[in-house]
DNA sequence: GACAAGTAAGACAAATTGTCTTAGGGTGGT
DNA sequence: ACCACCCTAAGACAATTTGTCTTACTTGTC
C-alpha cells in the first residue's frame, strides 16, 4: 500500500480546487478550467495528477462509465484541518491551542468577526467535548 | 540574491528548535543536542543546514569569534504566522478568518480555554485595527 | 474498419533534501 | 618548529519529489 499520508502538492491542489467548485468532473472538464486551449500534453498532466490523487485517497474515481468521473474524497475544510494539525504537530507540540491564540492575537478583527467568534464560542459551550480530543 | 522565500525544511526546523530553546549556539552545541554521540559527518550535516538557514535569512551568524555563533532570525511565533498565512493563501483565498473559524468550530475547548479566548477577543477590541491588515 | 477520444503506463529533467567527504586554516601544547 | 585538533568552506552525492510530456493500447461510433 502506497504511503497515503503524503500531502497534496501545488499542482494537485489546483485540480482539487476545480473538483471542489464543480463537483464530480471528467479529466476533460478539468482541463477546460485549468488549461483553456490546452492540448494533449496538458490533458495527460491532469490525468497523471488525478492518478496520483487517487493513489493518495484524495479523490474517488468512478470507472463505471466509459469516461471516468472524479470527485473529491476530502473537502476543503478537511484539508484545512489536516494542514492545521500538521502545523501544530511541527511547531506546537501537537496542540492546536497556540494556533488559535496566535490568530486571535495577531489578526485584526472586525466587530462583526468578533461577534461571530463569540457566538461560536457560546455554541461550543453547549457541545460536550468529544472523547479523546486533545488540546 | 538567493530566493529567500523558500520555507524551512524538516531537518532545518530541528536546528531552529534547538536555537529557540538554547538561544545563540555553536555548531558543536547544536550537535550535542541533535546527534548525541555523533561524529564528524553529523557535525557537517548541521553545518550545512545552518549554512542554508543563513542563506534563507532564518538565522544570523556571528563571525567575530573563531567559533561562529548562530541565533534565530525569526521566532517560533513568527514562523507559525508565516505558515498560517501561507495556508490561508493556498486554501482560503488569503484570508485568515476561515482558519480561525475552523479552529473554534473544530477544536474542543476547555472552559479555561474558552475564558482565555474571550479575554483575548475583549483585548483586541481596544486595539485599533492595524492599517492595511486584511481579513 | 478507421477515427476520435479515453485510459494506462512510464520516461524525463529539474529541483529539493538530507547526508557525507574533502580541503584548508588557525590555535595550542610540547 | 611540528603535530594534533577543531573549526570553516565547498561541494559531491543519491534519493526523492514534482510537474510535464510521450507512447501504446482500448473502445465506442459512423
mmCIF file of C-alpha atoms (C1' of nucleotides) in Angstrom:
data_model
loop_
_atom_site.group_PDB
_atom_site.id
_atom_site.type_symbol
_atom_site.label_atom_id
_atom_site.label_comp_id
_atom_site.label_asym_id
_atom_site.label_seq_id
_atom_site.Cartn_x
_atom_site.Cartn_y
_atom_site.Cartn_z
ATOM 1 C CA UNK A 1 0.000 0.000 0.000
ATOM 2 C CA UNK A 2 1.465 3.249 -1.120
ATOM 3 C CA UNK A 3 2.041 5.785 1.585
ATOM 4 C CA UNK A 4 -1.240 7.567 1.525
ATOM 5 C CA UNK A 5 -0.088 10.070 4.090
ATOM 6 C CA UNK A 6 1.798 12.195 1.591
ATOM 7 C CA UNK A 7 0.353 15.655 1.213
ATOM 8 C CA UNK A 8 -1.311 17.291 -1.754
ATOM 9 C CA UNK A 9 1.139 19.171 -3.960
ATOM 10 C CA UNK A 10 0.547 22.534 -5.596
ATOM 11 C CA UNK A 11 -0.467 21.205 -8.986
ATOM 12 C CA UNK A 12 -2.628 18.580 -7.358
ATOM 13 C CA UNK A 13 -4.253 21.269 -5.242
ATOM 14 C CA UNK A 14 -5.228 23.167 -8.369
ATOM 15 C CA UNK A 15 -7.085 20.056 -9.505
ATOM 16 C CA UNK A 16 -8.749 19.675 -6.130
ATOM 17 C CA UNK A 17 -9.927 23.265 -6.239
ATOM 18 C CA UNK A 18 -11.678 22.579 -9.525
ATOM 19 C CA UNK A 19 -13.311 19.477 -8.095
ATOM 20 C CA UNK A 20 -14.460 21.393 -5.029
ATOM 21 C CA UNK A 21 -16.024 24.029 -7.238
ATOM 22 C CA UNK A 22 -17.506 21.888 -9.955
ATOM 23 C CA UNK A 23 -18.128 18.664 -8.099
ATOM 24 C CA UNK A 24 -17.736 15.391 -9.961
ATOM 25 C CA UNK A 25 -15.878 16.038 -13.201
ATOM 26 C CA UNK A 26 -14.073 14.321 -16.039
ATOM 27 C CA UNK A 27 -10.484 14.964 -16.971
ATOM 28 C CA UNK A 28 -11.626 16.902 -19.987
ATOM 29 C CA UNK A 29 -13.770 19.205 -17.921
ATOM 30 C CA UNK A 30 -10.965 19.905 -15.500
ATOM 31 C CA UNK A 31 -8.656 20.655 -18.387
ATOM 32 C CA UNK A 32 -11.015 23.265 -19.724
ATOM 33 C CA UNK A 33 -10.751 25.083 -16.431
ATOM 34 C CA UNK A 34 -7.039 24.729 -15.769
ATOM 35 C CA UNK A 35 -5.626 24.865 -19.285
ATOM 36 C CA UNK A 36 -8.129 26.552 -21.566
ATOM 37 C CA UNK A 37 -6.986 25.877 -25.089
ATOM 38 C CA UNK A 38 -4.557 23.246 -23.868
ATOM 39 C CA UNK A 39 -3.585 20.199 -25.924
ATOM 40 C CA UNK A 40 -2.991 16.514 -25.261
ATOM 41 C CA UNK A 41 0.041 17.236 -23.101
ATOM 42 C CA UNK A 42 -1.955 19.248 -20.615
ATOM 43 C CA UNK A 43 -4.642 16.602 -20.704
ATOM 44 C CA UNK A 44 -2.077 13.982 -19.760
ATOM 45 C CA UNK A 45 -0.780 16.158 -16.979
ATOM 46 C CA UNK A 46 -4.194 16.441 -15.394
ATOM 47 C CA UNK A 47 -4.648 12.712 -15.902
ATOM 48 C CA UNK A 48 -1.440 11.991 -14.056
ATOM 49 C CA UNK A 49 -2.293 14.351 -11.245
ATOM 50 C CA UNK A 50 -5.651 12.659 -10.774
ATOM 51 C CA UNK A 51 -3.965 9.263 -10.824
ATOM 52 C CA UNK A 52 -1.692 10.394 -8.007
ATOM 53 C CA UNK A 53 -4.531 11.957 -6.085
ATOM 54 C CA UNK A 54 -6.444 8.703 -6.314
ATOM 55 C CA UNK A 55 -3.409 6.740 -5.131
ATOM 56 C CA UNK A 56 -3.278 9.014 -2.125
ATOM 57 C CA UNK A 57 -7.010 8.629 -1.498
ATOM 58 C CA UNK A 58 -7.784 12.264 -2.056
ATOM 59 C CA UNK A 59 -10.260 11.638 -4.895
ATOM 60 C CA UNK A 60 -12.669 8.878 -5.809
ATOM 61 C CA UNK A 61 -12.772 7.625 -9.378
ATOM 62 C CA UNK A 62 -15.968 6.396 -10.921
ATOM 63 C CA UNK A 63 -14.978 3.807 -13.518
ATOM 64 C CA UNK A 64 -18.468 2.614 -14.350
ATOM 65 C CA UNK A 65 -18.738 4.862 -17.373
ATOM 66 C CA UNK A 66 -16.552 4.933 -20.393
ATOM 67 C CA UNK A 67 -15.309 8.343 -19.322
ATOM 68 C CA UNK A 68 -14.143 8.209 -15.736
ATOM 69 C CA UNK A 69 -15.509 10.733 -13.314
ATOM 70 C CA UNK A 70 -13.630 12.094 -10.326
ATOM 71 C CA UNK A 71 -14.876 13.614 -7.120
ATOM 72 C CA UNK A 72 -13.048 14.854 -4.038
ATOM 73 C CA UNK A 73 -12.582 12.353 -1.228
ATOM 74 C CA UNK A 74 -11.955 15.145 1.217
ATOM 75 C CA UNK A 75 -13.332 18.641 1.354
ATOM 76 C CA UNK A 76 -11.513 21.900 1.573
ATOM 77 C CA UNK A 77 -12.340 22.166 5.261
ATOM 78 C CA UNK A 78 -10.910 18.741 5.943
ATOM 79 C CA UNK A 79 -7.729 19.669 4.168
ATOM 80 C CA UNK A 80 -7.513 22.841 6.182
ATOM 81 C CA UNK A 81 -7.904 20.795 9.335
ATOM 82 C CA UNK A 82 -5.271 18.365 8.231
ATOM 83 C CA UNK A 83 -2.783 21.103 7.488
ATOM 84 C CA UNK A 84 -3.522 22.903 10.714
ATOM 85 C CA UNK A 85 -2.928 19.706 12.623
ATOM 86 C CA UNK A 86 0.300 19.097 10.766
ATOM 87 C CA UNK A 87 1.390 22.629 11.562
ATOM 88 C CA UNK A 88 0.542 22.123 15.226
ATOM 89 C CA UNK A 89 2.459 18.859 15.162
ATOM 90 C CA UNK A 90 5.580 20.536 13.888
ATOM 91 C CA UNK A 91 5.535 23.787 15.788
ATOM 92 C CA UNK A 92 3.241 23.474 18.778
ATOM 93 C CA UNK A 93 3.926 20.041 20.171
ATOM 94 C CA UNK A 94 0.713 18.793 18.642
ATOM 95 C CA UNK A 95 -1.595 21.267 20.312
ATOM 96 C CA UNK A 96 -3.924 23.415 18.252
ATOM 97 C CA UNK A 97 -4.355 25.951 21.014
ATOM 98 C CA UNK A 98 -1.267 28.022 20.171
ATOM 99 C CA UNK A 99 -2.533 28.384 16.627
ATOM 100 C CA UNK A 100 -5.882 29.599 17.830
ATOM 101 C CA UNK A 101 -4.247 32.011 20.237
ATOM 102 C CA UNK A 102 -1.867 33.252 17.604
ATOM 103 C CA UNK A 103 -4.687 34.022 15.214
ATOM 104 C CA UNK A 104 -6.787 35.873 17.751
ATOM 105 C CA UNK A 105 -3.810 37.852 18.962
ATOM 106 C CA UNK A 106 -2.396 38.645 15.568
ATOM 107 C CA UNK A 107 -5.353 39.131 13.343
ATOM 108 C CA UNK A 108 -7.216 42.405 13.367
ATOM 109 C CA UNK A 109 -10.842 41.540 13.948
ATOM 110 C CA UNK A 110 -13.766 43.462 12.583
ATOM 111 C CA UNK A 111 -16.628 43.997 15.026
ATOM 112 C CA UNK A 112 -18.610 41.514 13.011
ATOM 113 C CA UNK A 113 -15.916 38.866 13.233
ATOM 114 C CA UNK A 114 -15.684 39.443 16.945
ATOM 115 C CA UNK A 115 -19.402 38.881 17.290
ATOM 116 C CA UNK A 116 -19.277 35.721 15.202
ATOM 117 C CA UNK A 117 -16.401 34.387 17.193
ATOM 118 C CA UNK A 118 -18.176 34.975 20.441
ATOM 119 C CA UNK A 119 -21.209 33.215 19.084
ATOM 120 C CA UNK A 120 -19.101 30.247 18.056
ATOM 121 C CA UNK A 121 -17.546 30.049 21.483
ATOM 122 C CA UNK A 122 -21.004 30.181 23.057
ATOM 123 C CA UNK A 123 -22.073 27.389 20.810
ATOM 124 C CA UNK A 124 -19.110 25.209 21.623
ATOM 125 C CA UNK A 125 -20.014 25.617 25.244
ATOM 126 C CA UNK A 126 -23.100 23.505 24.782
ATOM 127 C CA UNK A 127 -21.328 20.937 22.673
ATOM 128 C CA UNK A 128 -19.814 18.378 25.035
ATOM 129 C CA UNK A 129 -16.134 17.778 24.494
ATOM 130 C CA UNK A 130 -15.502 14.811 22.305
ATOM 131 C CA UNK A 131 -13.784 11.938 23.974
ATOM 132 C CA UNK A 132 -10.118 11.642 23.295
ATOM 133 C CA UNK A 133 -9.835 15.005 21.643
ATOM 134 C CA UNK A 134 -6.718 16.582 22.911
ATOM 135 C CA UNK A 135 -5.892 20.210 23.257
ATOM 136 C CA UNK B 1 20.129 37.136 -4.249
ATOM 137 C CA UNK B 2 19.044 33.633 -3.486
ATOM 138 C CA UNK B 3 15.326 33.173 -3.159
ATOM 139 C CA UNK B 4 14.898 33.784 0.482
ATOM 140 C CA UNK B 5 11.218 32.895 0.353
ATOM 141 C CA UNK B 6 11.793 29.169 0.448
ATOM 142 C CA UNK B 7 10.455 27.559 3.567
ATOM 143 C CA UNK B 8 12.278 25.825 6.384
ATOM 144 C CA UNK B 9 12.639 22.094 5.809
ATOM 145 C CA UNK B 10 12.225 19.377 8.431
ATOM 146 C CA UNK B 11 15.901 18.942 9.211
ATOM 147 C CA UNK B 12 16.361 22.688 9.252
ATOM 148 C CA UNK B 13 13.431 23.015 11.610
ATOM 149 C CA UNK B 14 15.097 20.652 14.065
ATOM 150 C CA UNK B 15 18.042 23.045 14.133
ATOM 151 C CA UNK B 16 15.768 26.015 14.618
ATOM 152 C CA UNK B 17 14.073 24.316 17.551
ATOM 153 C CA UNK B 18 17.426 23.950 19.249
ATOM 154 C CA UNK B 19 18.240 27.595 18.623
ATOM 155 C CA UNK B 20 14.871 28.668 20.010
ATOM 156 C CA UNK B 21 15.471 26.659 23.147
ATOM 157 C CA UNK B 22 19.118 27.368 23.757
ATOM 158 C CA UNK B 23 19.482 30.739 22.145
ATOM 159 C CA UNK B 24 22.768 31.615 20.452
ATOM 160 C CA UNK B 25 24.737 28.428 19.897
ATOM 161 C CA UNK B 26 27.709 26.988 18.083
ATOM 162 C CA UNK B 27 27.508 24.097 15.659
ATOM 163 C CA UNK B 28 29.073 21.840 18.258
ATOM 164 C CA UNK B 29 26.461 22.703 20.839
ATOM 165 C CA UNK B 30 23.639 22.029 18.431
ATOM 166 C CA UNK B 31 25.225 18.722 17.530
ATOM 167 C CA UNK B 32 25.252 17.632 21.137
ATOM 168 C CA UNK B 33 21.509 18.116 21.231
ATOM 169 C CA UNK B 34 20.557 16.677 17.874
ATOM 170 C CA UNK B 35 23.119 13.893 17.494
ATOM 171 C CA UNK B 36 24.453 12.953 20.908
ATOM 172 C CA UNK B 37 27.499 10.820 20.291
ATOM 173 C CA UNK B 38 27.552 11.816 16.631
ATOM 174 C CA UNK B 39 30.751 12.082 14.602
ATOM 175 C CA UNK B 40 32.171 14.460 12.005
ATOM 176 C CA UNK B 41 29.510 13.530 9.467
ATOM 177 C CA UNK B 42 26.707 14.691 11.708
ATOM 178 C CA UNK B 43 28.674 17.803 12.503
ATOM 179 C CA UNK B 44 28.965 18.570 8.809
ATOM 180 C CA UNK B 45 25.258 17.995 8.357
ATOM 181 C CA UNK B 46 24.366 20.550 10.988
ATOM 182 C CA UNK B 47 26.931 22.881 9.472
ATOM 183 C CA UNK B 48 25.296 22.602 6.064
ATOM 184 C CA UNK B 49 21.829 23.090 7.485
ATOM 185 C CA UNK B 50 22.948 26.269 9.228
ATOM 186 C CA UNK B 51 24.576 27.474 6.041
ATOM 187 C CA UNK B 52 21.276 27.021 4.230
ATOM 188 C CA UNK B 53 19.309 28.652 7.025
ATOM 189 C CA UNK B 54 21.612 31.641 6.861
ATOM 190 C CA UNK B 55 21.228 31.866 3.102
ATOM 191 C CA UNK B 56 17.475 31.977 3.604
ATOM 192 C CA UNK B 57 17.791 34.622 6.324
ATOM 193 C CA UNK B 58 16.370 32.412 9.041
ATOM 194 C CA UNK B 59 19.448 32.632 11.283
ATOM 195 C CA UNK B 60 22.131 35.218 11.976
ATOM 196 C CA UNK B 61 25.744 34.144 12.086
ATOM 197 C CA UNK B 62 28.228 35.841 14.356
ATOM 198 C CA UNK B 63 31.625 35.515 12.658
ATOM 199 C CA UNK B 64 33.540 37.721 15.036
ATOM 200 C CA UNK B 65 34.809 34.807 17.077
ATOM 201 C CA UNK B 66 36.871 31.904 15.915
ATOM 202 C CA UNK B 67 33.903 29.660 16.522
ATOM 203 C CA UNK B 68 30.866 31.068 14.780
ATOM 204 C CA UNK B 69 27.696 31.543 16.783
ATOM 205 C CA UNK B 70 24.201 31.256 15.385
ATOM 206 C CA UNK B 71 20.946 32.704 16.588
ATOM 207 C CA UNK B 72 17.449 32.607 15.128
ATOM 208 C CA UNK B 73 16.427 35.437 12.851
ATOM 209 C CA UNK B 74 12.763 34.642 13.351
ATOM 210 C CA UNK B 75 10.962 33.248 16.340
ATOM 211 C CA UNK B 76 8.681 30.287 16.561
ATOM 212 C CA UNK B 77 5.645 32.552 16.665
ATOM 213 C CA UNK B 78 6.740 34.321 13.533
ATOM 214 C CA UNK B 79 7.157 31.032 11.755
ATOM 215 C CA UNK B 80 3.725 29.964 12.891
ATOM 216 C CA UNK B 81 2.319 33.183 11.496
ATOM 217 C CA UNK B 82 4.140 32.700 8.267
ATOM 218 C CA UNK B 83 2.829 29.200 7.824
ATOM 219 C CA UNK B 84 -0.688 30.181 8.762
ATOM 220 C CA UNK B 85 -0.586 32.917 6.172
ATOM 221 C CA UNK B 86 0.750 30.538 3.580
ATOM 222 C CA UNK B 87 -2.025 28.111 4.419
ATOM 223 C CA UNK B 88 -4.604 30.857 4.120
ATOM 224 C CA UNK B 89 -3.085 31.877 0.819
ATOM 225 C CA UNK B 90 -3.453 28.397 -0.590
ATOM 226 C CA UNK B 91 -6.790 27.349 0.811
ATOM 227 C CA UNK B 92 -8.707 30.418 1.936
ATOM 228 C CA UNK B 93 -8.094 32.991 -0.753
ATOM 229 C CA UNK B 94 -5.619 34.729 1.528
ATOM 230 C CA UNK B 95 -7.972 35.312 4.415
ATOM 231 C CA UNK B 96 -7.075 34.105 7.885
ATOM 232 C CA UNK B 97 -10.673 34.180 9.054
ATOM 233 C CA UNK B 98 -11.607 30.702 7.805
ATOM 234 C CA UNK B 99 -8.686 29.276 9.742
ATOM 235 C CA UNK B 100 -9.818 30.967 12.901
ATOM 236 C CA UNK B 101 -13.377 29.806 12.378
ATOM 237 C CA UNK B 102 -12.279 26.296 11.606
ATOM 238 C CA UNK B 103 -10.296 26.072 14.811
ATOM 239 C CA UNK B 104 -13.049 27.396 17.022
ATOM 240 C CA UNK B 105 -15.616 25.125 15.398
ATOM 241 C CA UNK B 106 -13.480 22.024 15.332
ATOM 242 C CA UNK B 107 -11.441 22.148 18.456
ATOM 243 C CA UNK B 108 -12.952 21.024 21.731
ATOM 244 C CA UNK B 109 -12.376 23.879 24.142
ATOM 245 C CA UNK B 110 -11.845 23.513 27.824
ATOM 246 C CA UNK B 111 -13.703 26.045 29.980
ATOM 247 C CA UNK B 112 -10.379 27.646 30.685
ATOM 248 C CA UNK B 113 -9.532 27.992 27.018
ATOM 249 C CA UNK B 114 -12.935 29.490 26.399
ATOM 250 C CA UNK B 115 -12.315 32.075 29.053
ATOM 251 C CA UNK B 116 -8.898 32.917 27.693
ATOM 252 C CA UNK B 117 -10.238 33.270 24.204
ATOM 253 C CA UNK B 118 -12.950 35.604 25.347
ATOM 254 C CA UNK B 119 -10.388 37.677 27.164
ATOM 255 C CA UNK B 120 -8.262 37.884 24.044
ATOM 256 C CA UNK B 121 -11.228 38.985 21.999
ATOM 257 C CA UNK B 122 -12.020 41.661 24.571
ATOM 258 C CA UNK B 123 -8.479 42.818 24.406
ATOM 259 C CA UNK B 124 -8.433 43.044 20.644
ATOM 260 C CA UNK B 125 -11.497 45.216 20.893
ATOM 261 C CA UNK B 126 -9.461 48.015 22.400
ATOM 262 C CA UNK B 127 -6.602 47.557 19.998
ATOM 263 C CA UNK B 128 -7.383 49.601 16.915
ATOM 264 C CA UNK B 129 -7.187 47.636 13.684
ATOM 265 C CA UNK B 130 -3.831 47.960 12.062
ATOM 266 C CA UNK B 131 -3.835 49.742 8.761
ATOM 267 C CA UNK B 132 -3.644 47.529 5.734
ATOM 268 C CA UNK B 133 -4.281 44.327 7.600
ATOM 269 C CA UNK B 134 -6.715 42.376 5.595
ATOM 270 C CA UNK B 135 -9.278 39.862 6.619
ATOM 271 C "C1'" DG C 1 -12.752 -0.850 -40.254
ATOM 272 C "C1'" DA C 2 -10.899 3.634 -39.416
ATOM 273 C "C1'" DC C 3 -11.201 7.672 -36.427
ATOM 274 C "C1'" DA C 4 -11.756 10.176 -32.297
ATOM 275 C "C1'" DA C 5 -11.361 10.227 -27.522
ATOM 276 C "C1'" DG C 6 -10.330 7.807 -23.477
ATOM 277 C "C1'" DT C 7 -7.248 5.102 -20.282
ATOM 278 C "C1'" DA C 8 -2.778 3.107 -18.794
ATOM 279 C "C1'" DA C 9 1.972 3.272 -18.141
ATOM 280 C "C1'" DG C 10 6.017 5.193 -17.743
ATOM 281 C "C1'" DA C 11 10.029 8.376 -19.279
ATOM 282 C "C1'" DC C 12 12.094 12.622 -18.146
ATOM 283 C "C1'" DA C 13 14.509 16.698 -16.292
ATOM 284 C "C1'" DA C 14 14.663 19.845 -12.724
ATOM 285 C "C1'" DA C 15 14.686 20.811 -8.121
ATOM 286 C "C1'" DT C 16 14.861 19.539 -3.334
ATOM 287 C "C1'" DT C 17 16.752 17.456 0.666
ATOM 288 C "C1'" DG C 18 19.497 15.112 3.841
ATOM 289 C "C1'" DT C 19 23.910 13.352 4.257
ATOM 290 C "C1'" DC C 20 28.758 12.806 3.767
ATOM 291 C "C1'" DT C 21 33.808 13.799 2.030
ATOM 292 C "C1'" DT C 22 37.493 16.578 1.334
ATOM 293 C "C1'" DA C 23 40.495 20.504 1.709
ATOM 294 C "C1'" DG C 24 42.417 24.104 4.179
ATOM 295 C "C1'" DG C 25 43.165 27.478 8.134
ATOM 296 C "C1'" DG C 26 44.123 28.882 12.785
ATOM 297 C "C1'" DT C 27 45.422 27.579 17.699
ATOM 298 C "C1'" DG C 28 47.609 25.458 21.457
ATOM 299 C "C1'" DG C 29 50.736 22.158 23.522
ATOM 300 C "C1'" DT C 30 55.152 20.087 23.668
ATOM 301 C "C1'" DA D 1 59.011 24.007 14.678
ATOM 302 C "C1'" DC D 2 55.724 20.489 14.489
ATOM 303 C "C1'" DC D 3 51.766 17.994 15.338
ATOM 304 C "C1'" DA D 4 47.050 17.154 16.776
ATOM 305 C "C1'" DC D 5 42.818 19.171 16.890
ATOM 306 C "C1'" DC D 6 38.848 21.786 15.908
ATOM 307 C "C1'" DC D 7 36.972 24.869 13.014
ATOM 308 C "C1'" DT D 8 35.184 26.729 8.310
ATOM 309 C "C1'" DA D 9 34.375 26.313 3.340
ATOM 310 C "C1'" DA D 10 32.983 23.992 -0.609
ATOM 311 C "C1'" DG D 11 30.890 20.790 -2.936
ATOM 312 C "C1'" DA D 12 29.697 15.738 -4.171
ATOM 313 C "C1'" DC D 13 26.104 12.521 -3.859
ATOM 314 C "C1'" DA D 14 21.924 9.661 -4.005
ATOM 315 C "C1'" DA D 15 17.200 9.510 -3.061
ATOM 316 C "C1'" DT D 16 13.003 11.576 -3.657
ATOM 317 C "C1'" DT D 17 9.665 14.723 -5.358
ATOM 318 C "C1'" DT D 18 7.228 17.103 -8.819
ATOM 319 C "C1'" DG D 19 5.442 18.760 -12.970
ATOM 320 C "C1'" DT D 20 5.343 17.639 -17.600
ATOM 321 C "C1'" DC D 21 5.217 15.009 -21.752
ATOM 322 C "C1'" DT D 22 5.256 10.644 -24.975
ATOM 323 C "C1'" DT D 23 3.717 6.431 -26.235
ATOM 324 C "C1'" DA D 24 0.792 2.452 -26.596
ATOM 325 C "C1'" DC D 25 -3.443 0.322 -26.095
ATOM 326 C "C1'" DT D 26 -8.686 0.149 -25.769
ATOM 327 C "C1'" DT D 27 -13.369 1.186 -27.026
ATOM 328 C "C1'" DG D 28 -17.377 3.101 -28.974
ATOM 329 C "C1'" DT D 29 -19.140 5.391 -33.300
ATOM 330 C "C1'" DC D 30 -20.008 6.383 -38.007
#
